[in-house]
Amino acid sequence: MKRLLVVADDLGLTPGVNEGIASAYRNGILTSASWLTNTAHFHQTLALLKDLEGLGVGIHLTLVGGRPVLSPDQVATLTTPEGAFRGSWRRFLAAWFAGRVRVEEIRAEWRAQVARAVEAGIRPAHLDSHQHLHVLPGLWSVAWDLAREFGVSRVRLPRESGPFPVGTPLSRRMIRWVLHSLCPIPPVEGPVRCSDHCFGISQAGHLDLPGLLSLLRGLPEGDSELVTHPGFPDAQLRREYRWGYDWAEETRALTSEEAQREVARLGISLGRH
C-alpha cells in the first residue's frame, strides 16, 4: 500500500505562509504542517489551526532565525548579543563544530518550543526541524527523547531516496548527500517511528506541478513523507526570508486538480502522522 503524508514546513513563519498552508490543506492534497512556535505569529497561527480541523500538526524545532521561546540568558550559547538565534544554518554550524553550543540549552529550548504548543491545546503528531538540524550528531537523540517525553509518534528522517530530479543543482545534491550521511538508522519498532521514505528535500521551495506529478508516479510502497513549502508571499516574507523559494508555485501544485486526480488514479492513501 502506498501511503503519503504531505507536510508543509514553516507554519507560523508569516501570515502569508499560513494562508498558503491553509489553502493547500482546504483545497489540495496537504495533510500536515510543521509549526515554528517561536515566531511573533504564534497566536494568529493557533487561531488558524482551530479552523483547520483534521490537519496534522507537528513542531518545526528551530535554532536558526527569530528569537528563542526561552529568555536569551537561559540559552546564551544559542543566541546573538541581541537575544536572537543566529541568522543562518551556516552560522549555527560554525558555532556548533567549534564547540561553542551547549546541547543542554538546545534540549531546554526545543522542549520549550514543544511545550508552548501543548500548553495551548495542540498535541503534536510529529517532530522535525528547521534546516534539518536535528540530524546533527548529538541532536537526533535530543529530538527522539522529546518525542517520547511528549508522546509524539513520529520524527522526520530527511534521508531522501530515489534518483535526483532532473536539473537538481550541485549545491542541493551536496546537501542531500550530507543529510543522507548524517541520518541515523532508526528503530523499526517502538512508540516513536520514522516514515519509510522521504521526498522533497532536493526540490525544497521549488516543487512545481511537473515535479509533484513525477514524485506521485514514482512513489514506492509503504509510508512516505513529502516535504513541501506552500505559501503566499507577503511583505515580511519578501523582506526577511530571501531564500529564493517559490512559495506560490508550490501552493499551486498542491492545490491543482491534476495532482488530486493523480493521487486518486494511483490509489495513493493520503494520511497524517
GROMACS .gro file of C-alpha atoms in nm:
model
  273
    1MET     CA    1   0.000   0.000   0.000
    2LYS     CA    2   0.121   0.348  -0.083
    3ARG     CA    3   0.053   0.597   0.195
    4LEU     CA    4   0.162   0.958   0.157
    5LEU     CA    5   0.196   1.225   0.423
    6VAL     CA    6   0.218   1.567   0.259
    7VAL     CA    7   0.375   1.802   0.513
    8ALA     CA    8   0.415   2.181   0.488
    9ASP     CA    9   0.713   2.322   0.672
   10ASP     CA   10   0.732   2.671   0.829
   11LEU     CA   11   0.378   2.708   0.962
   12GLY     CA   12   0.379   3.032   1.163
   13LEU     CA   13   0.666   3.194   0.970
   14THR     CA   14   0.450   3.474   0.826
   15PRO     CA   15   0.076   3.532   0.773
   16GLY     CA   16   0.123   3.468   0.401
   17VAL     CA   17   0.284   3.131   0.463
   18ASN     CA   18  -0.004   3.044   0.695
   19GLU     CA   19  -0.257   3.138   0.426
   20GLY     CA   20  -0.081   2.923   0.168
   21ILE     CA   21  -0.072   2.626   0.403
   22ALA     CA   22  -0.442   2.669   0.483
   23SER     CA   23  -0.524   2.680   0.111
   24ALA     CA   24  -0.314   2.372   0.035
   25TYR     CA   25  -0.500   2.183   0.308
   26ARG     CA   26  -0.851   2.305   0.231
   27ASN     CA   27  -0.822   2.287  -0.146
   28GLY     CA   28  -0.545   2.039  -0.215
   29ILE     CA   29  -0.354   1.732  -0.103
   30LEU     CA   30  -0.173   1.873   0.202
   31THR     CA   31  -0.227   1.662   0.514
   32SER     CA   32   0.005   1.804   0.782
   33ALA     CA   33   0.209   2.109   0.880
   34SER     CA   34   0.517   2.170   1.094
   35TRP     CA   35   0.484   2.467   1.327
   36LEU     CA   36   0.752   2.721   1.420
   37THR     CA   37   0.627   2.804   1.768
   38ASN     CA   38   0.891   3.071   1.836
   39THR     CA   39   0.759   3.335   1.594
   40ALA     CA   40   0.559   3.651   1.656
   41HIS     CA   41   0.263   3.490   1.477
   42PHE     CA   42   0.204   3.220   1.739
   43HIS     CA   43  -0.143   3.333   1.842
   44GLN     CA   44  -0.258   3.400   1.485
   45THR     CA   45  -0.139   3.052   1.391
   46LEU     CA   46  -0.314   2.898   1.689
   47ALA     CA   47  -0.643   3.062   1.587
   48LEU     CA   48  -0.596   2.937   1.231
   49LEU     CA   49  -0.535   2.580   1.347
   50LYS     CA   50  -0.869   2.577   1.523
   51ASP     CA   51  -1.030   2.632   1.181
   52LEU     CA   52  -0.823   2.359   1.012
   53GLU     CA   53  -0.986   2.057   1.168
   54GLY     CA   54  -0.809   1.734   1.078
   55LEU     CA   55  -0.477   1.893   0.983
   56GLY     CA   56  -0.189   1.701   1.135
   57VAL     CA   57   0.031   1.938   1.334
   58GLY     CA   58   0.394   1.885   1.428
   59ILE     CA   59   0.667   2.105   1.571
   60HIS     CA   60   0.935   2.251   1.344
   61LEU     CA   61   1.214   2.265   1.601
   62THR     CA   62   1.440   2.559   1.530
   63LEU     CA   63   1.777   2.702   1.627
   64VAL     CA   64   1.805   2.945   1.336
   65GLY     CA   65   1.619   3.272   1.274
   66GLY     CA   66   1.384   3.455   1.507
   67ARG     CA   67   1.403   3.455   1.884
   68PRO     CA   68   1.401   3.166   2.132
   69VAL     CA   69   1.096   3.073   2.336
   70LEU     CA   70   1.313   3.079   2.649
   71SER     CA   71   1.474   3.401   2.763
   72PRO     CA   72   1.810   3.463   2.590
   73ASP     CA   73   2.004   3.439   2.916
   74GLN     CA   74   1.882   3.078   2.952
   75VAL     CA   75   2.017   2.984   2.608
   76ALA     CA   76   2.316   3.213   2.577
   77THR     CA   77   2.516   2.980   2.351
   78LEU     CA   78   2.229   2.970   2.101
   79THR     CA   79   2.179   3.345   2.067
   80THR     CA   80   2.346   3.663   1.949
   81PRO     CA   81   2.413   3.962   2.177
   82GLU     CA   82   2.075   4.095   2.059
   83GLY     CA   83   1.899   3.790   2.203
   84ALA     CA   84   1.806   3.629   1.869
   85PHE     CA   85   1.903   3.296   1.719
   86ARG     CA   86   2.187   3.301   1.468
   87GLY     CA   87   2.061   3.412   1.130
   88SER     CA   88   2.159   3.109   0.921
   89TRP     CA   89   2.239   2.742   0.944
   90ARG     CA   90   2.594   2.820   0.832
   91ARG     CA   91   2.649   3.043   1.135
   92PHE     CA   92   2.496   2.786   1.364
   93LEU     CA   93   2.713   2.506   1.224
   94ALA     CA   94   3.026   2.718   1.262
   95ALA     CA   95   2.948   2.765   1.631
   96TRP     CA   96   2.839   2.402   1.672
   97PHE     CA   97   3.154   2.248   1.528
   98ALA     CA   98   3.369   2.498   1.719
   99GLY     CA   99   3.218   2.365   2.042
  100ARG     CA  100   3.050   2.694   2.134
  101VAL     CA  101   2.697   2.550   2.165
  102ARG     CA  102   2.568   2.364   2.470
  103VAL     CA  103   2.347   2.064   2.398
  104GLU     CA  104   2.171   2.119   2.732
  105GLU     CA  105   2.049   2.458   2.609
  106ILE     CA  106   1.922   2.304   2.284
  107ARG     CA  107   1.732   2.042   2.480
  108ALA     CA  108   1.576   2.308   2.703
  109GLU     CA  109   1.481   2.536   2.414
  110TRP     CA  110   1.336   2.259   2.200
  111ARG     CA  111   1.138   2.133   2.497
  112ALA     CA  112   1.001   2.485   2.543
  113GLN     CA  113   0.904   2.503   2.174
  114VAL     CA  114   0.707   2.179   2.201
  115ALA     CA  115   0.559   2.270   2.539
  116ARG     CA  116   0.432   2.603   2.405
  117ALA     CA  117   0.208   2.421   2.159
  118VAL     CA  118   0.099   2.161   2.414
  119GLU     CA  119   0.008   2.426   2.670
  120ALA     CA  120  -0.203   2.599   2.403
  121GLY     CA  121  -0.404   2.281   2.349
  122ILE     CA  122  -0.226   2.140   2.044
  123ARG     CA  123  -0.096   1.786   2.072
  124PRO     CA  124   0.193   1.746   1.825
  125ALA     CA  125   0.184   1.443   1.600
  126HIS     CA  126   0.541   1.469   1.474
  127LEU     CA  127   0.874   1.646   1.519
  128ASP     CA  128   1.116   1.773   1.257
  129SER     CA  129   1.345   2.074   1.241
  130HIS     CA  130   1.420   2.392   1.052
  131GLN     CA  131   1.711   2.323   0.815
  132HIS     CA  132   1.705   1.958   0.935
  133LEU     CA  133   1.946   2.039   1.219
  134HIS     CA  134   1.807   1.761   1.437
  135VAL     CA  135   2.011   1.505   1.241
  136LEU     CA  136   2.340   1.651   1.365
  137PRO     CA  137   2.540   1.412   1.585
  138GLY     CA  138   2.413   1.455   1.939
  139LEU     CA  139   2.088   1.626   1.839
  140TRP     CA  140   1.898   1.330   1.695
  141SER     CA  141   1.880   1.177   2.041
  142VAL     CA  142   1.751   1.507   2.181
  143ALA     CA  143   1.464   1.514   1.932
  144TRP     CA  144   1.394   1.143   1.988
  145ASP     CA  145   1.387   1.187   2.366
  146LEU     CA  146   1.148   1.482   2.337
  147ALA     CA  147   0.919   1.279   2.112
  148ARG     CA  148   0.896   1.010   2.379
  149GLU     CA  149   0.852   1.266   2.656
  150PHE     CA  150   0.558   1.436   2.484
  151GLY     CA  151   0.401   1.124   2.334
  152VAL     CA  152   0.487   1.220   1.976
  153SER     CA  153   0.478   0.922   1.743
  154ARG     CA  154   0.695   1.038   1.451
  155VAL     CA  155   1.029   1.209   1.390
  156ARG     CA  156   1.133   1.309   1.039
  157LEU     CA  157   1.423   1.122   0.885
  158PRO     CA  158   1.527   1.352   0.594
  159ARG     CA  159   1.706   1.080   0.402
  160GLU     CA  160   1.569   1.123   0.053
  161SER     CA  161   1.567   0.815  -0.166
  162GLY     CA  162   1.547   0.769  -0.540
  163PRO     CA  163   1.724   0.949  -0.823
  164PHE     CA  164   1.781   1.323  -0.822
  165PRO     CA  165   1.511   1.518  -1.005
  166VAL     CA  166   1.624   1.641  -1.346
  167GLY     CA  167   1.811   1.969  -1.317
  168THR     CA  168   1.892   1.943  -0.944
  169PRO     CA  169   2.176   2.193  -0.879
  170LEU     CA  170   2.505   2.064  -0.743
  171SER     CA  171   2.456   2.255  -0.417
  172ARG     CA  172   2.129   2.073  -0.350
  173ARG     CA  173   2.284   1.740  -0.442
  174MET     CA  174   2.558   1.804  -0.187
  175ILE     CA  175   2.304   1.894   0.083
  176ARG     CA  176   2.118   1.571   0.014
  177TRP     CA  177   2.440   1.370   0.031
  178VAL     CA  178   2.534   1.531   0.363
  179LEU     CA  179   2.189   1.469   0.510
  180HIS     CA  180   2.199   1.109   0.391
  181SER     CA  181   2.532   1.055   0.566
  182LEU     CA  182   2.411   1.217   0.890
  183CYS     CA  183   2.078   1.038   0.918
  184PRO     CA  184   2.089   0.750   1.168
  185ILE     CA  185   1.925   0.412   1.130
  186PRO     CA  186   1.610   0.446   1.342
  187PRO     CA  187   1.444   0.161   1.530
  188VAL     CA  188   1.175  -0.022   1.334
  189GLU     CA  189   0.957  -0.077   1.639
  190GLY     CA  190   0.858   0.126   1.941
  191PRO     CA  191   0.639   0.425   2.026
  192VAL     CA  192   0.840   0.662   1.804
  193ARG     CA  193   0.890   0.584   1.437
  194CYS     CA  194   1.007   0.738   1.109
  195SER     CA  195   0.840   0.720   0.771
  196ASP     CA  196   0.980   0.460   0.533
  197HIS     CA  197   1.067   0.720   0.269
  198CYS     CA  198   1.117   1.096   0.250
  199PHE     CA  199   1.088   1.316  -0.059
  200GLY     CA  200   1.100   1.685  -0.145
  201ILE     CA  201   1.441   1.765   0.005
  202SER     CA  202   1.606   1.820  -0.334
  203GLN     CA  203   1.317   2.037  -0.452
  204ALA     CA  204   1.267   2.241  -0.134
  205GLY     CA  205   1.095   2.564  -0.227
  206HIS     CA  206   1.076   2.466  -0.594
  207LEU     CA  207   0.828   2.178  -0.612
  208ASP     CA  208   0.623   2.264  -0.919
  209LEU     CA  209   0.339   2.062  -1.070
  210PRO     CA  210   0.554   1.851  -1.307
  211GLY     CA  211   0.786   1.768  -1.018
  212LEU     CA  212   0.496   1.678  -0.792
  213LEU     CA  213   0.334   1.456  -1.054
  214SER     CA  214   0.666   1.280  -1.112
  215LEU     CA  215   0.701   1.213  -0.739
  216LEU     CA  216   0.349   1.077  -0.715
  217ARG     CA  217   0.402   0.843  -1.010
  218GLY     CA  218   0.726   0.708  -0.865
  219LEU     CA  219   0.602   0.670  -0.509
  220PRO     CA  220   0.717   0.339  -0.355
  221GLU     CA  221   0.516   0.109  -0.134
  222GLY     CA  222   0.497   0.194   0.236
  223ASP     CA  223   0.475   0.522   0.427
  224SER     CA  224   0.626   0.821   0.251
  225GLU     CA  225   0.665   1.179   0.369
  226LEU     CA  226   0.669   1.463   0.117
  227VAL     CA  227   0.823   1.786   0.248
  228THR     CA  228   0.665   2.097   0.093
  229HIS     CA  229   0.671   2.477   0.131
  230PRO     CA  230   0.340   2.633   0.025
  231GLY     CA  231   0.271   2.999   0.095
  232PHE     CA  232   0.155   3.331  -0.041
  233PRO     CA  233   0.446   3.579  -0.046
  234ASP     CA  234   0.378   3.878   0.178
  235ALA     CA  235   0.585   4.181   0.273
  236GLN     CA  236   0.754   4.010   0.567
  237LEU     CA  237   0.844   3.702   0.362
  238ARG     CA  238   1.000   3.916   0.088
  239ARG     CA  239   1.183   4.136   0.337
  240GLU     CA  240   1.317   3.885   0.589
  241TYR     CA  241   1.338   3.546   0.415
  242ARG     CA  242   1.528   3.577   0.090
  243TRP     CA  243   1.566   3.205   0.039
  244GLY     CA  244   1.467   3.209  -0.327
  245TYR     CA  245   1.168   2.983  -0.261
  246ASP     CA  246   0.871   2.986  -0.498
  247TRP     CA  247   0.606   2.956  -0.228
  248ALA     CA  248   0.315   3.038  -0.457
  249GLU     CA  249   0.421   2.780  -0.715
  250GLU     CA  250   0.423   2.508  -0.451
  251THR     CA  251   0.076   2.618  -0.340
  252ARG     CA  252  -0.049   2.596  -0.698
  253ALA     CA  253   0.098   2.247  -0.738
  254LEU     CA  254  -0.054   2.115  -0.416
  255THR     CA  255  -0.399   2.256  -0.496
  256SER     CA  256  -0.403   2.156  -0.862
  257GLU     CA  257  -0.678   1.931  -0.994
  258GLU     CA  258  -0.411   1.735  -1.179
  259ALA     CA  259  -0.235   1.637  -0.857
  260GLN     CA  260  -0.561   1.541  -0.689
  261ARG     CA  261  -0.666   1.329  -0.987
  262GLU     CA  262  -0.326   1.158  -0.994
  263VAL     CA  263  -0.348   1.069  -0.625
  264ALA     CA  264  -0.687   0.909  -0.689
  265ARG     CA  265  -0.577   0.734  -1.009
  266LEU     CA  266  -0.272   0.582  -0.844
  267GLY     CA  267  -0.465   0.468  -0.538
  268ILE     CA  268  -0.242   0.665  -0.302
  269SER     CA  269  -0.378   0.695   0.051
  270LEU     CA  270  -0.325   1.043   0.192
  271GLY     CA  271  -0.265   1.042   0.566
  272ARG     CA  272  -0.106   1.228   0.850
  273HIS     CA  273   0.135   1.131   1.125
   0.00000   0.00000   0.00000
